[in-house]
PDB file of C-alpha atoms in Angstrom:
ATOM      1  CA  MET A 589       0.000   0.000   0.000  1.00 44.00           C
ATOM      2  CA  ASN A 590       1.238   3.494  -0.840  1.00 47.00           C
ATOM      3  CA  LEU A 591       1.646   5.040   2.636  1.00 44.00           C
ATOM      4  CA  LYS A 592       1.980   8.555   1.239  1.00 42.00           C
ATOM      5  CA  LEU A 593      -1.325   8.191  -0.661  1.00 40.00           C
ATOM      6  CA  THR A 594      -2.988   6.732   2.416  1.00 43.00           C
ATOM      7  CA  ALA A 595      -1.842   9.683   4.533  1.00 43.00           C
ATOM      8  CA  VAL A 596      -3.139  12.162   1.967  1.00 39.00           C
ATOM      9  CA  SER A 597      -6.475  10.350   1.765  1.00 40.00           C
ATOM     10  CA  ALA A 598      -6.761  10.387   5.551  1.00 42.00           C
ATOM     11  CA  ALA A 599      -6.037  14.104   5.614  1.00 40.00           C
ATOM     12  CA  ILE A 600      -8.731  14.761   3.024  1.00 37.00           C
ATOM     13  CA  LEU A 601     -11.219  12.610   4.934  1.00 42.00           C
ATOM     14  CA  THR A 602     -10.400  14.469   8.163  1.00 41.00           C
ATOM     15  CA  ALA A 603     -10.848  17.846   6.451  1.00 39.00           C
ATOM     16  CA  VAL A 604     -14.199  16.806   5.027  1.00 39.00           C
ATOM     17  CA  THR A 605     -15.358  15.419   8.351  1.00 39.00           C
ATOM     18  CA  ALA A 606     -14.268  18.613  10.124  1.00 38.00           C
ATOM     19  CA  ALA A 607     -15.900  20.897   7.555  1.00 38.00           C
ATOM     20  CA  PRO A 608     -18.175  23.368   9.306  1.00 43.00           C
ATOM     21  CA  ALA A 609     -21.851  22.484   9.398  1.00 42.00           C
ATOM     22  CA  PHE A 610     -22.636  26.069   8.420  1.00 48.00           C
ATOM     23  CA  ALA A 611     -20.973  25.809   4.993  1.00 59.00           C
ATOM     24  CA  ASP A 612     -24.365  26.116   3.289  1.00 86.00           C
ATOM     25  CA  TYR A 613     -26.038  28.291   5.923  1.00 96.00           C
ATOM     26  CA  PRO A 614     -28.925  28.862   5.958  1.00 97.00           C
ATOM     27  CA  GLU A 615     -30.374  25.518   4.934  1.00 96.00           C
ATOM     28  CA  ARG A 616     -33.742  25.947   6.625  1.00 96.00           C
ATOM     29  CA  ALA A 617     -36.072  28.537   8.088  1.00 98.00           C
ATOM     30  CA  ILE A 618     -34.914  30.963  10.780  1.00 98.00           C
ATOM     31  CA  GLU A 619     -37.034  31.767  13.837  1.00 98.00           C
ATOM     32  CA  LEU A 620     -36.982  35.393  14.966  1.00 98.00           C
ATOM     33  CA  THR A 621     -38.075  35.951  18.566  1.00 98.00           C
ATOM     34  CA  ILE A 622     -39.435  39.387  19.492  1.00 95.00           C
ATOM     35  CA  PRO A 623     -39.849  39.956  23.259  1.00 91.00           C
ATOM     36  CA  ALA A 624     -43.007  42.032  22.862  1.00 86.00           C
ATOM     37  CA  GLY A 625     -46.513  41.700  21.531  1.00 81.00           C
ATOM     38  CA  ALA A 626     -47.431  42.164  17.890  1.00 83.00           C
ATOM     39  CA  GLY A 627     -47.990  45.668  16.595  1.00 78.00           C
ATOM     40  CA  GLY A 628     -45.455  47.585  18.665  1.00 75.00           C
ATOM     41  CA  GLY A 629     -42.478  49.536  17.388  1.00 79.00           C
ATOM     42  CA  THR A 630     -39.944  46.729  17.683  1.00 86.00           C
ATOM     43  CA  ASP A 631     -42.367  44.214  16.176  1.00 88.00           C
ATOM     44  CA  THR A 632     -43.243  46.293  13.116  1.00 88.00           C
ATOM     45  CA  SER A 633     -39.604  47.254  12.508  1.00 91.00           C
ATOM     46  CA  ALA A 634     -38.364  43.674  12.850  1.00 95.00           C
ATOM     47  CA  ARG A 635     -41.072  42.231  10.619  1.00 95.00           C
ATOM     48  CA  ARG A 636     -40.314  44.763   7.866  1.00 97.00           C
ATOM     49  CA  LEU A 637     -36.602  44.020   8.151  1.00 98.00           C
ATOM     50  CA  ALA A 638     -37.251  40.263   8.093  1.00 98.00           C
ATOM     51  CA  LEU A 639     -38.911  40.540   4.675  1.00 98.00           C
ATOM     52  CA  ILE A 640     -35.714  42.005   3.236  1.00 98.00           C
ATOM     53  CA  LEU A 641     -33.504  39.510   5.048  1.00 98.00           C
ATOM     54  CA  GLU A 642     -35.513  36.607   3.616  1.00 98.00           C
ATOM     55  CA  GLU A 643     -34.474  37.662   0.129  1.00 97.00           C
ATOM     56  CA  LEU A 644     -30.854  38.286   1.093  1.00 97.00           C
ATOM     57  CA  LEU A 645     -30.448  34.998   2.981  1.00 97.00           C
ATOM     58  CA  GLY A 646     -32.622  32.901   0.682  1.00 97.00           C
ATOM     59  CA  THR A 647     -34.777  31.410   3.407  1.00 98.00           C
ATOM     60  CA  SER A 648     -37.989  32.114   5.270  1.00 98.00           C
ATOM     61  CA  ILE A 649     -38.058  33.836   8.664  1.00 98.00           C
ATOM     62  CA  ALA A 650     -40.813  32.939  11.126  1.00 98.00           C
ATOM     63  CA  VAL A 651     -41.611  35.561  13.768  1.00 97.00           C
ATOM     64  CA  LEU A 652     -42.408  34.524  17.327  1.00 96.00           C
ATOM     65  CA  ASN A 653     -43.765  37.162  19.739  1.00 94.00           C
ATOM     66  CA  ILE A 654     -43.136  36.503  23.459  1.00 93.00           C
ATOM     67  CA  GLY A 655     -44.154  39.527  25.505  1.00 86.00           C
ATOM     68  CA  GLY A 656     -44.093  40.181  29.230  1.00 84.00           C
ATOM     69  CA  GLY A 657     -41.808  41.489  31.928  1.00 83.00           C
ATOM     70  CA  GLY A 658     -40.577  44.434  29.881  1.00 81.00           C
ATOM     71  CA  GLY A 659     -39.055  41.982  27.409  1.00 88.00           C
ATOM     72  CA  SER A 660     -37.480  39.745  30.053  1.00 90.00           C
ATOM     73  CA  VAL A 661     -39.840  36.806  29.437  1.00 91.00           C
ATOM     74  CA  GLY A 662     -38.891  36.566  25.780  1.00 94.00           C
ATOM     75  CA  ALA A 663     -35.207  37.112  26.530  1.00 96.00           C
ATOM     76  CA  SER A 664     -35.200  34.392  29.194  1.00 96.00           C
ATOM     77  CA  GLN A 665     -36.789  31.879  26.844  1.00 96.00           C
ATOM     78  CA  PHE A 666     -34.600  32.803  23.913  1.00 97.00           C
ATOM     79  CA  MET A 667     -31.287  32.393  25.758  1.00 93.00           C
ATOM     80  CA  GLN A 668     -31.961  28.639  25.861  1.00 93.00           C
ATOM     81  CA  ALA A 669     -31.991  28.360  22.049  1.00 97.00           C
ATOM     82  CA  ASP A 670     -29.289  26.495  20.128  1.00 97.00           C
ATOM     83  CA  PRO A 671     -26.524  28.828  18.878  1.00 98.00           C
ATOM     84  CA  ASP A 672     -26.729  27.425  15.353  1.00 97.00           C
ATOM     85  CA  GLY A 673     -27.870  30.589  13.595  1.00 97.00           C
ATOM     86  CA  TYR A 674     -31.476  29.468  13.207  1.00 98.00           C
ATOM     87  CA  SER A 675     -32.715  31.283  16.302  1.00 98.00           C
ATOM     88  CA  LEU A 676     -32.382  35.079  16.342  1.00 98.00           C
ATOM     89  CA  PHE A 677     -33.570  37.725  18.781  1.00 98.00           C
ATOM     90  CA  ALA A 678     -34.929  41.112  17.615  1.00 97.00           C
ATOM     91  CA  THR A 679     -35.174  43.481  20.545  1.00 95.00           C
ATOM     92  CA  TRP A 680     -34.982  47.037  21.706  1.00 91.00           C
ATOM     93  CA  ASN A 681     -32.317  48.003  24.227  1.00 92.00           C
ATOM     94  CA  SER A 682     -34.412  48.030  27.402  1.00 89.00           C
ATOM     95  CA  PRO A 683     -34.640  44.234  27.998  1.00 91.00           C
ATOM     96  CA  LEU A 684     -30.836  44.065  27.869  1.00 94.00           C
ATOM     97  CA  THR A 685     -29.581  47.269  29.471  1.00 93.00           C
ATOM     98  CA  THR A 686     -32.373  48.404  31.801  1.00 90.00           C
ATOM     99  CA  VAL A 687     -34.656  45.555  32.896  1.00 89.00           C
ATOM    100  CA  PRO A 688     -31.813  43.520  34.474  1.00 92.00           C
ATOM    101  CA  LEU A 689     -31.054  46.507  36.704  1.00 91.00           C
ATOM    102  CA  VAL A 690     -34.495  46.499  38.316  1.00 87.00           C
ATOM    103  CA  GLN A 691     -35.707  42.904  37.955  1.00 87.00           C
ATOM    104  CA  ASN A 692     -34.281  39.525  38.865  1.00 91.00           C
ATOM    105  CA  VAL A 693     -33.730  37.933  35.453  1.00 93.00           C
ATOM    106  CA  ALA A 694     -32.148  34.673  34.373  1.00 94.00           C
ATOM    107  CA  TYR A 695     -29.864  36.256  31.767  1.00 96.00           C
ATOM    108  CA  SER A 696     -27.065  38.782  31.394  1.00 96.00           C
ATOM    109  CA  LEU A 697     -25.322  40.425  28.454  1.00 97.00           C
ATOM    110  CA  ASP A 698     -23.081  37.352  28.295  1.00 96.00           C
ATOM    111  CA  SER A 699     -26.142  35.231  27.477  1.00 97.00           C
ATOM    112  CA  PHE A 700     -26.241  36.664  23.944  1.00 98.00           C
ATOM    113  CA  THR A 701     -24.086  36.997  20.853  1.00 98.00           C
ATOM    114  CA  PRO A 702     -24.227  40.592  19.539  1.00 98.00           C
ATOM    115  CA  ILE A 703     -24.862  40.506  15.782  1.00 98.00           C
ATOM    116  CA  ALA A 704     -25.947  43.977  14.642  1.00 98.00           C
ATOM    117  CA  SER A 705     -27.912  46.987  15.780  1.00 98.00           C
ATOM    118  CA  THR A 706     -30.432  48.262  13.240  1.00 98.00           C
ATOM    119  CA  SER A 707     -31.968  51.638  14.056  1.00 96.00           C
ATOM    120  CA  GLU A 708     -32.277  54.252  16.746  1.00 93.00           C
ATOM    121  CA  THR A 709     -34.413  57.157  17.839  1.00 90.00           C
ATOM    122  CA  ALA A 710     -34.863  59.406  20.842  1.00 93.00           C
ATOM    123  CA  TYR A 711     -37.495  59.355  23.528  1.00 93.00           C
ATOM    124  CA  VAL A 712     -39.432  62.584  23.843  1.00 96.00           C
ATOM    125  CA  LEU A 713     -41.089  64.704  26.546  1.00 98.00           C
ATOM    126  CA  CYS A 714     -44.239  66.520  25.438  1.00 98.00           C
ATOM    127  CA  VAL A 715     -46.809  68.823  27.056  1.00 98.00           C
ATOM    128  CA  ASP A 716     -50.162  70.286  26.041  1.00 97.00           C
ATOM    129  CA  ALA A 717     -50.869  73.765  24.749  1.00 94.00           C
ATOM    130  CA  GLU A 718     -51.668  75.090  28.237  1.00 96.00           C
ATOM    131  CA  PHE A 719     -48.302  74.207  29.745  1.00 98.00           C
ATOM    132  CA  PRO A 720     -46.337  77.328  30.819  1.00 98.00           C
ATOM    133  CA  ALA A 721     -43.344  76.647  28.559  1.00 98.00           C
ATOM    134  CA  THR A 722     -42.801  76.644  24.820  1.00 97.00           C
ATOM    135  CA  THR A 723     -39.114  75.693  24.571  1.00 98.00           C
ATOM    136  CA  GLY A 724     -36.957  72.965  26.027  1.00 98.00           C
ATOM    137  CA  ALA A 725     -35.057  75.416  28.233  1.00 98.00           C
ATOM    138  CA  GLU A 726     -38.297  76.921  29.576  1.00 98.00           C
ATOM    139  CA  PHE A 727     -39.665  73.430  30.186  1.00 98.00           C
ATOM    140  CA  LEU A 728     -36.721  72.403  32.384  1.00 98.00           C
ATOM    141  CA  ASP A 729     -36.778  75.743  34.193  1.00 98.00           C
ATOM    142  CA  GLU A 730     -40.478  75.316  34.965  1.00 98.00           C
ATOM    143  CA  LEU A 731     -39.945  71.823  36.373  1.00 98.00           C
ATOM    144  CA  ALA A 732     -36.946  72.957  38.428  1.00 98.00           C
ATOM    145  CA  ALA A 733     -38.919  75.856  39.898  1.00 98.00           C
ATOM    146  CA  ASN A 734     -41.805  73.585  40.927  1.00 98.00           C
ATOM    147  CA  PRO A 735     -40.416  70.380  42.473  1.00 97.00           C
ATOM    148  CA  GLY A 736     -42.939  67.573  42.714  1.00 97.00           C
ATOM    149  CA  MET A 737     -45.662  69.516  40.959  1.00 98.00           C
ATOM    150  CA  TYR A 738     -45.678  67.813  37.562  1.00 98.00           C
ATOM    151  CA  THR A 739     -46.293  64.188  36.575  1.00 98.00           C
ATOM    152  CA  TYR A 740     -44.740  62.438  33.609  1.00 98.00           C
ATOM    153  CA  GLY A 741     -45.808  59.167  32.036  1.00 95.00           C
ATOM    154  CA  ASN A 742     -43.295  56.473  31.221  1.00 90.00           C
ATOM    155  CA  ASP A 743     -43.086  52.855  30.102  1.00 80.00           C
ATOM    156  CA  GLY A 744     -42.808  51.293  33.552  1.00 78.00           C
ATOM    157  CA  ILE A 745     -40.901  51.588  36.812  1.00 80.00           C
ATOM    158  CA  GLY A 746     -37.214  51.402  36.047  1.00 80.00           C
ATOM    159  CA  GLY A 747     -37.890  51.298  32.293  1.00 82.00           C
ATOM    160  CA  THR A 748     -35.619  53.042  29.823  1.00 86.00           C
ATOM    161  CA  MET A 749     -37.961  56.008  29.430  1.00 88.00           C
ATOM    162  CA  GLN A 750     -38.009  56.715  33.155  1.00 90.00           C
ATOM    163  CA  LEU A 751     -34.238  56.389  33.460  1.00 90.00           C
ATOM    164  CA  ALA A 752     -33.724  58.550  30.372  1.00 93.00           C
ATOM    165  CA  ALA A 753     -35.873  61.293  31.900  1.00 95.00           C
ATOM    166  CA  GLU A 754     -34.243  60.984  35.298  1.00 94.00           C
ATOM    167  CA  ARG A 755     -30.761  61.329  33.810  1.00 92.00           C
ATOM    168  CA  ILE A 756     -31.862  64.751  32.602  1.00 97.00           C
ATOM    169  CA  PHE A 757     -33.770  65.648  35.760  1.00 97.00           C
ATOM    170  CA  GLN A 758     -30.956  64.650  38.098  1.00 94.00           C
ATOM    171  CA  ALA A 759     -28.508  66.784  36.138  1.00 95.00           C
ATOM    172  CA  ARG A 760     -30.795  69.804  36.626  1.00 96.00           C
ATOM    173  CA  GLU A 761     -31.904  68.888  40.183  1.00 96.00           C
ATOM    174  CA  ILE A 762     -35.491  68.452  39.018  1.00 98.00           C
ATOM    175  CA  THR A 763     -38.086  66.440  40.917  1.00 97.00           C
ATOM    176  CA  ALA A 764     -41.033  65.250  38.822  1.00 97.00           C
ATOM    177  CA  ILE A 765     -43.457  62.433  39.620  1.00 97.00           C
ATOM    178  CA  PRO A 766     -43.105  59.334  37.407  1.00 95.00           C
ATOM    179  CA  ILE A 767     -46.362  57.583  36.510  1.00 95.00           C
ATOM    180  CA  PRO A 768     -45.763  54.112  35.008  1.00 88.00           C
ATOM    181  CA  PHE A 769     -47.875  52.670  32.197  1.00 84.00           C
ATOM    182  CA  GLY A 770     -47.796  49.545  30.061  1.00 74.00           C
ATOM    183  CA  GLY A 771     -46.247  51.285  27.085  1.00 75.00           C
ATOM    184  CA  ALA A 772     -46.221  54.432  24.990  1.00 81.00           C
ATOM    185  CA  GLY A 773     -49.773  53.871  23.730  1.00 82.00           C
ATOM    186  CA  GLU A 774     -51.191  53.759  27.246  1.00 88.00           C
ATOM    187  CA  THR A 775     -49.065  56.749  28.262  1.00 91.00           C
ATOM    188  CA  LEU A 776     -50.427  58.698  25.312  1.00 93.00           C
ATOM    189  CA  GLN A 777     -54.049  57.920  26.186  1.00 93.00           C
ATOM    190  CA  ASN A 778     -53.555  59.226  29.716  1.00 95.00           C
ATOM    191  CA  PHE A 779     -51.717  62.296  28.467  1.00 97.00           C
ATOM    192  CA  LEU A 780     -54.465  63.152  25.972  1.00 97.00           C
ATOM    193  CA  GLY A 781     -57.046  62.495  28.688  1.00 97.00           C
ATOM    194  CA  GLY A 782     -55.389  65.017  30.992  1.00 97.00           C
ATOM    195  CA  HIS A 783     -54.421  62.454  33.639  1.00 98.00           C
ATOM    196  CA  ILE A 784     -50.700  63.283  33.466  1.00 98.00           C
ATOM    197  CA  ASP A 785     -48.913  66.542  32.684  1.00 98.00           C
ATOM    198  CA  ILE A 786     -46.111  65.219  30.487  1.00 98.00           C
ATOM    199  CA  TYR A 787     -45.975  62.506  27.845  1.00 97.00           C
ATOM    200  CA  GLY A 788     -42.759  60.493  28.017  1.00 95.00           C
ATOM    201  CA  GLY A 789     -42.353  57.882  25.312  1.00 90.00           C
ATOM    202  CA  SER A 790     -41.443  57.083  21.743  1.00 86.00           C
ATOM    203  CA  ILE A 791     -41.685  59.661  18.981  1.00 89.00           C
ATOM    204  CA  SER A 792     -43.684  57.549  16.530  1.00 83.00           C
ATOM    205  CA  THR A 793     -46.568  57.133  18.992  1.00 85.00           C
ATOM    206  CA  VAL A 794     -47.080  60.836  19.677  1.00 91.00           C
ATOM    207  CA  LEU A 795     -46.142  62.254  16.255  1.00 89.00           C
ATOM    208  CA  PRO A 796     -49.712  62.349  14.829  1.00 90.00           C
ATOM    209  CA  TYR A 797     -50.820  64.458  17.810  1.00 95.00           C
ATOM    210  CA  VAL A 798     -47.956  66.879  17.317  1.00 94.00           C
ATOM    211  CA  GLU A 799     -49.299  67.504  13.840  1.00 91.00           C
ATOM    212  CA  THR A 800     -52.795  68.236  15.221  1.00 95.00           C
ATOM    213  CA  GLY A 801     -51.461  70.516  17.944  1.00 95.00           C
ATOM    214  CA  GLU A 802     -52.579  68.300  20.822  1.00 97.00           C
ATOM    215  CA  ALA A 803     -48.985  67.686  21.903  1.00 97.00           C
ATOM    216  CA  ASN A 804     -46.088  70.125  22.029  1.00 98.00           C
ATOM    217  CA  CYS A 805     -42.846  68.190  22.266  1.00 98.00           C
ATOM    218  CA  LEU A 806     -40.085  70.201  23.943  1.00 98.00           C
ATOM    219  CA  VAL A 807     -37.181  67.864  24.808  1.00 98.00           C
ATOM    220  CA  VAL A 808     -35.754  64.764  23.128  1.00 97.00           C
ATOM    221  CA  THR A 809     -33.386  62.448  24.963  1.00 96.00           C
ATOM    222  CA  SER A 810     -30.818  62.426  22.153  1.00 96.00           C
ATOM    223  CA  ALA A 811     -27.876  64.807  22.131  1.00 95.00           C
ATOM    224  CA  ALA A 812     -28.856  66.031  18.670  1.00 93.00           C
ATOM    225  CA  ASP A 813     -32.129  67.590  17.581  1.00 93.00           C
ATOM    226  CA  VAL A 814     -34.661  65.357  15.792  1.00 90.00           C
ATOM    227  CA  PRO A 815     -35.814  66.713  12.396  1.00 86.00           C
ATOM    228  CA  ALA A 816     -39.295  65.225  12.833  1.00 86.00           C
ATOM    229  CA  LEU A 817     -39.782  67.408  15.946  1.00 91.00           C
ATOM    230  CA  PRO A 818     -38.531  70.920  15.143  1.00 92.00           C
ATOM    231  CA  SER A 819     -39.991  72.360  18.378  1.00 94.00           C
ATOM    232  CA  ALA A 820     -38.001  69.956  20.594  1.00 97.00           C
ATOM    233  CA  SER A 821     -34.501  70.644  21.882  1.00 97.00           C
ATOM    234  CA  GLY A 822     -31.789  68.026  21.775  1.00 97.00           C
ATOM    235  CA  LEU A 823     -29.742  67.698  24.937  1.00 98.00           C
ATOM    236  CA  GLU A 824     -26.614  69.211  23.390  1.00 98.00           C
ATOM    237  CA  ALA A 825     -28.466  72.495  22.912  1.00 97.00           C
ATOM    238  CA  LEU A 826     -29.444  72.385  26.586  1.00 98.00           C
ATOM    239  CA  GLY A 827     -25.903  71.733  27.800  1.00 97.00           C
ATOM    240  CA  LEU A 828     -26.774  68.138  28.706  1.00 97.00           C
ATOM    241  CA  GLY A 829     -25.384  66.197  25.757  1.00 96.00           C
ATOM    242  CA  GLU A 830     -23.494  63.704  27.928  1.00 93.00           C
ATOM    243  CA  HIS A 831     -26.820  62.520  29.397  1.00 93.00           C
ATOM    244  CA  GLU A 832     -28.137  61.149  26.097  1.00 92.00           C
ATOM    245  CA  THR A 833     -30.281  58.010  26.175  1.00 91.00           C
ATOM    246  CA  LEU A 834     -31.644  56.510  22.968  1.00 91.00           C
ATOM    247  CA  LEU A 835     -34.244  53.939  22.071  1.00 90.00           C
ATOM    248  CA  TRP A 836     -32.478  51.547  19.720  1.00 93.00           C
ATOM    249  CA  ARG A 837     -33.004  48.139  18.245  1.00 95.00           C
ATOM    250  CA  ALA A 838     -30.731  45.190  17.521  1.00 98.00           C
ATOM    251  CA  ILE A 839     -30.603  41.569  16.449  1.00 98.00           C
ATOM    252  CA  LEU A 840     -28.695  39.098  18.598  1.00 98.00           C
ATOM    253  CA  GLY A 841     -28.206  35.369  18.884  1.00 98.00           C
ATOM    254  CA  PRO A 842     -27.685  32.969  21.781  1.00 98.00           C
ATOM    255  CA  ALA A 843     -24.221  32.875  23.319  1.00 97.00           C
ATOM    256  CA  GLY A 844     -21.734  30.628  21.530  1.00 97.00           C
ATOM    257  CA  MET A 845     -22.565  31.291  17.868  1.00 98.00           C
ATOM    258  CA  ASP A 846     -19.890  30.573  15.281  1.00 97.00           C
ATOM    259  CA  GLN A 847     -18.232  33.760  14.042  1.00 97.00           C
ATOM    260  CA  ALA A 848     -18.673  32.803  10.388  1.00 97.00           C
ATOM    261  CA  ILE A 849     -22.462  32.753  10.792  1.00 98.00           C
ATOM    262  CA  VAL A 850     -22.391  35.965  12.830  1.00 98.00           C
ATOM    263  CA  ASP A 851     -20.415  37.684  10.068  1.00 97.00           C
ATOM    264  CA  GLN A 852     -22.810  36.457   7.380  1.00 97.00           C
ATOM    265  CA  LEU A 853     -25.811  37.676   9.343  1.00 98.00           C
ATOM    266  CA  SER A 854     -24.292  41.032  10.229  1.00 98.00           C
ATOM    267  CA  ASP A 855     -23.439  41.671   6.574  1.00 97.00           C
ATOM    268  CA  ALA A 856     -27.001  40.815   5.532  1.00 98.00           C
ATOM    269  CA  ILE A 857     -28.513  42.982   8.278  1.00 98.00           C
ATOM    270  CA  GLN A 858     -26.355  45.952   7.314  1.00 97.00           C
ATOM    271  CA  THR A 859     -27.464  45.610   3.686  1.00 98.00           C
ATOM    272  CA  ALA A 860     -31.126  45.303   4.709  1.00 98.00           C
ATOM    273  CA  VAL A 861     -31.051  48.275   7.071  1.00 98.00           C
ATOM    274  CA  ASN A 862     -29.604  50.499   4.366  1.00 97.00           C
ATOM    275  CA  ASP A 863     -32.168  49.407   1.765  1.00 97.00           C
ATOM    276  CA  PRO A 864     -33.809  52.656   0.575  1.00 97.00           C
ATOM    277  CA  ALA A 865     -37.311  51.334   1.245  1.00 97.00           C
ATOM    278  CA  TYR A 866     -36.374  50.424   4.816  1.00 97.00           C
ATOM    279  CA  VAL A 867     -34.691  53.786   5.398  1.00 96.00           C
ATOM    280  CA  GLU A 868     -37.888  55.485   4.220  1.00 95.00           C
ATOM    281  CA  PHE A 869     -39.946  53.257   6.511  1.00 93.00           C
ATOM    282  CA  LEU A 870     -37.779  54.207   9.489  1.00 92.00           C
ATOM    283  CA  ALA A 871     -38.159  57.902   8.695  1.00 88.00           C
ATOM    284  CA  THR A 872     -41.937  57.643   9.037  1.00 84.00           C
ATOM    285  CA  LYS A 873     -41.325  56.421  12.610  1.00 82.00           C
ATOM    286  CA  GLY A 874     -38.832  59.150  13.472  1.00 81.00           C
ATOM    287  CA  GLU A 875     -35.964  56.630  13.364  1.00 89.00           C
ATOM    288  CA  VAL A 876     -32.666  56.466  11.496  1.00 91.00           C
ATOM    289  CA  PRO A 877     -30.469  53.505  10.522  1.00 96.00           C
ATOM    290  CA  ASN A 878     -27.660  52.714  12.928  1.00 94.00           C
ATOM    291  CA  VAL A 879     -25.556  49.608  12.448  1.00 97.00           C
ATOM    292  CA  LEU A 880     -22.951  48.496  14.975  1.00 97.00           C
ATOM    293  CA  VAL A 881     -21.597  44.955  14.831  1.00 97.00           C
ATOM    294  CA  GLY A 882     -19.537  42.635  16.970  1.00 92.00           C
ATOM    295  CA  ASP A 883     -17.358  44.289  19.596  1.00 95.00           C
ATOM    296  CA  ASP A 884     -18.798  47.729  18.838  1.00 97.00           C
ATOM    297  CA  LEU A 885     -22.325  46.524  19.612  1.00 97.00           C
ATOM    298  CA  ALA A 886     -21.130  44.715  22.724  1.00 97.00           C
ATOM    299  CA  ALA A 887     -19.424  47.906  23.908  1.00 97.00           C
ATOM    300  CA  ARG A 888     -22.597  49.922  23.376  1.00 95.00           C
ATOM    301  CA  LEU A 889     -24.633  47.451  25.397  1.00 96.00           C
ATOM    302  CA  GLN A 890     -22.135  47.500  28.265  1.00 96.00           C
ATOM    303  CA  SER A 891     -21.704  51.275  28.255  1.00 92.00           C
ATOM    304  CA  GLU A 892     -25.443  51.926  28.346  1.00 91.00           C
ATOM    305  CA  SER A 893     -25.989  49.349  31.076  1.00 93.00           C
ATOM    306  CA  ASP A 894     -23.281  50.965  33.197  1.00 91.00           C
ATOM    307  CA  GLY A 895     -24.627  54.487  32.663  1.00 85.00           C
ATOM    308  CA  LEU A 896     -28.215  53.609  33.469  1.00 87.00           C
ATOM    309  CA  ALA A 897     -27.124  51.605  36.513  1.00 89.00           C
ATOM    310  CA  GLU A 898     -25.929  54.846  38.111  1.00 85.00           C
ATOM    311  CA  VAL A 899     -29.337  56.457  37.576  1.00 85.00           C
ATOM    312  CA  SER A 900     -31.134  53.357  38.810  1.00 86.00           C
ATOM    313  CA  ARG A 901     -29.084  53.260  41.998  1.00 87.00           C
ATOM    314  CA  ALA A 902     -29.757  56.941  42.653  1.00 84.00           C
ATOM    315  CA  LEU A 903     -33.486  56.219  42.417  1.00 83.00           C
ATOM    316  CA  GLY A 904     -33.202  53.205  44.698  1.00 84.00           C
ATOM    317  CA  LEU A 905     -34.417  50.872  41.958  1.00 80.00           C
ATOM    318  CA  SER A 906     -31.395  48.619  41.451  1.00 72.00           C
ATOM    319  CA  GLN A 907     -31.495  44.992  42.479  1.00 63.00           C
TER     320      GLN A 907
END
């Protein structure tokens, strides 16, 4: 027997046997878990993005909504998925960077593989036409001059909206009364009904009422101004740029995913997010594309978690 030929054959057999199972990824449908009910901002954004990704990846994407616990229920279930690239997690930042600060959850940032962020927007603080302020600076001055007088709605105790507002309020020594609701839609209903003084929530929810004059939005939680809300001041203009908090969305996988699959997915997501039709869709929601991948996304998650932890501790909300 030719020993040299046998050795070569063995090497080829070993290489074939060791070939990665993801060589033809994806070979079947992908399941996309969204930790919120159908119809919300993250759900509609993820479903629209999934349609583009189906074409780019050449496979179908089934959406699974698992709401509850501010996103923690869906996150806790998802972290048990196989890290084979066929289970993905489309979320907003709160379940990862805020909820674990104020709830006992079964997961941490290490439970996930960061793949790519997709879009971002600011939260916004709005008042009605009778409020004694018409600019962001006047708004903060009015709150500072009247501690404990005004109520603001938010998306739940210790939620990202409350912590975003309190970062601003603490910097200006403002005391306002947080009123928690189940989400921006419920906050809006109570604001329009006159039950709270200030709407705190996502831009897309309140935008139609800005156009009718029922809401006057004065401060956004981003450092920069938001073109969709010309009457609102960004934090940079108010001297508070370092206290920025954004609402942003991302797609992650379970911990332990192979880097080759992560790279393939992040490339596809970046292409999908920058598709002109998707960019136009985001604009109607007051959002803009924002893609961070790999270590950059991991760093953003950690930095935001650390920053909001300081606010949470100051409020006595941290676990």
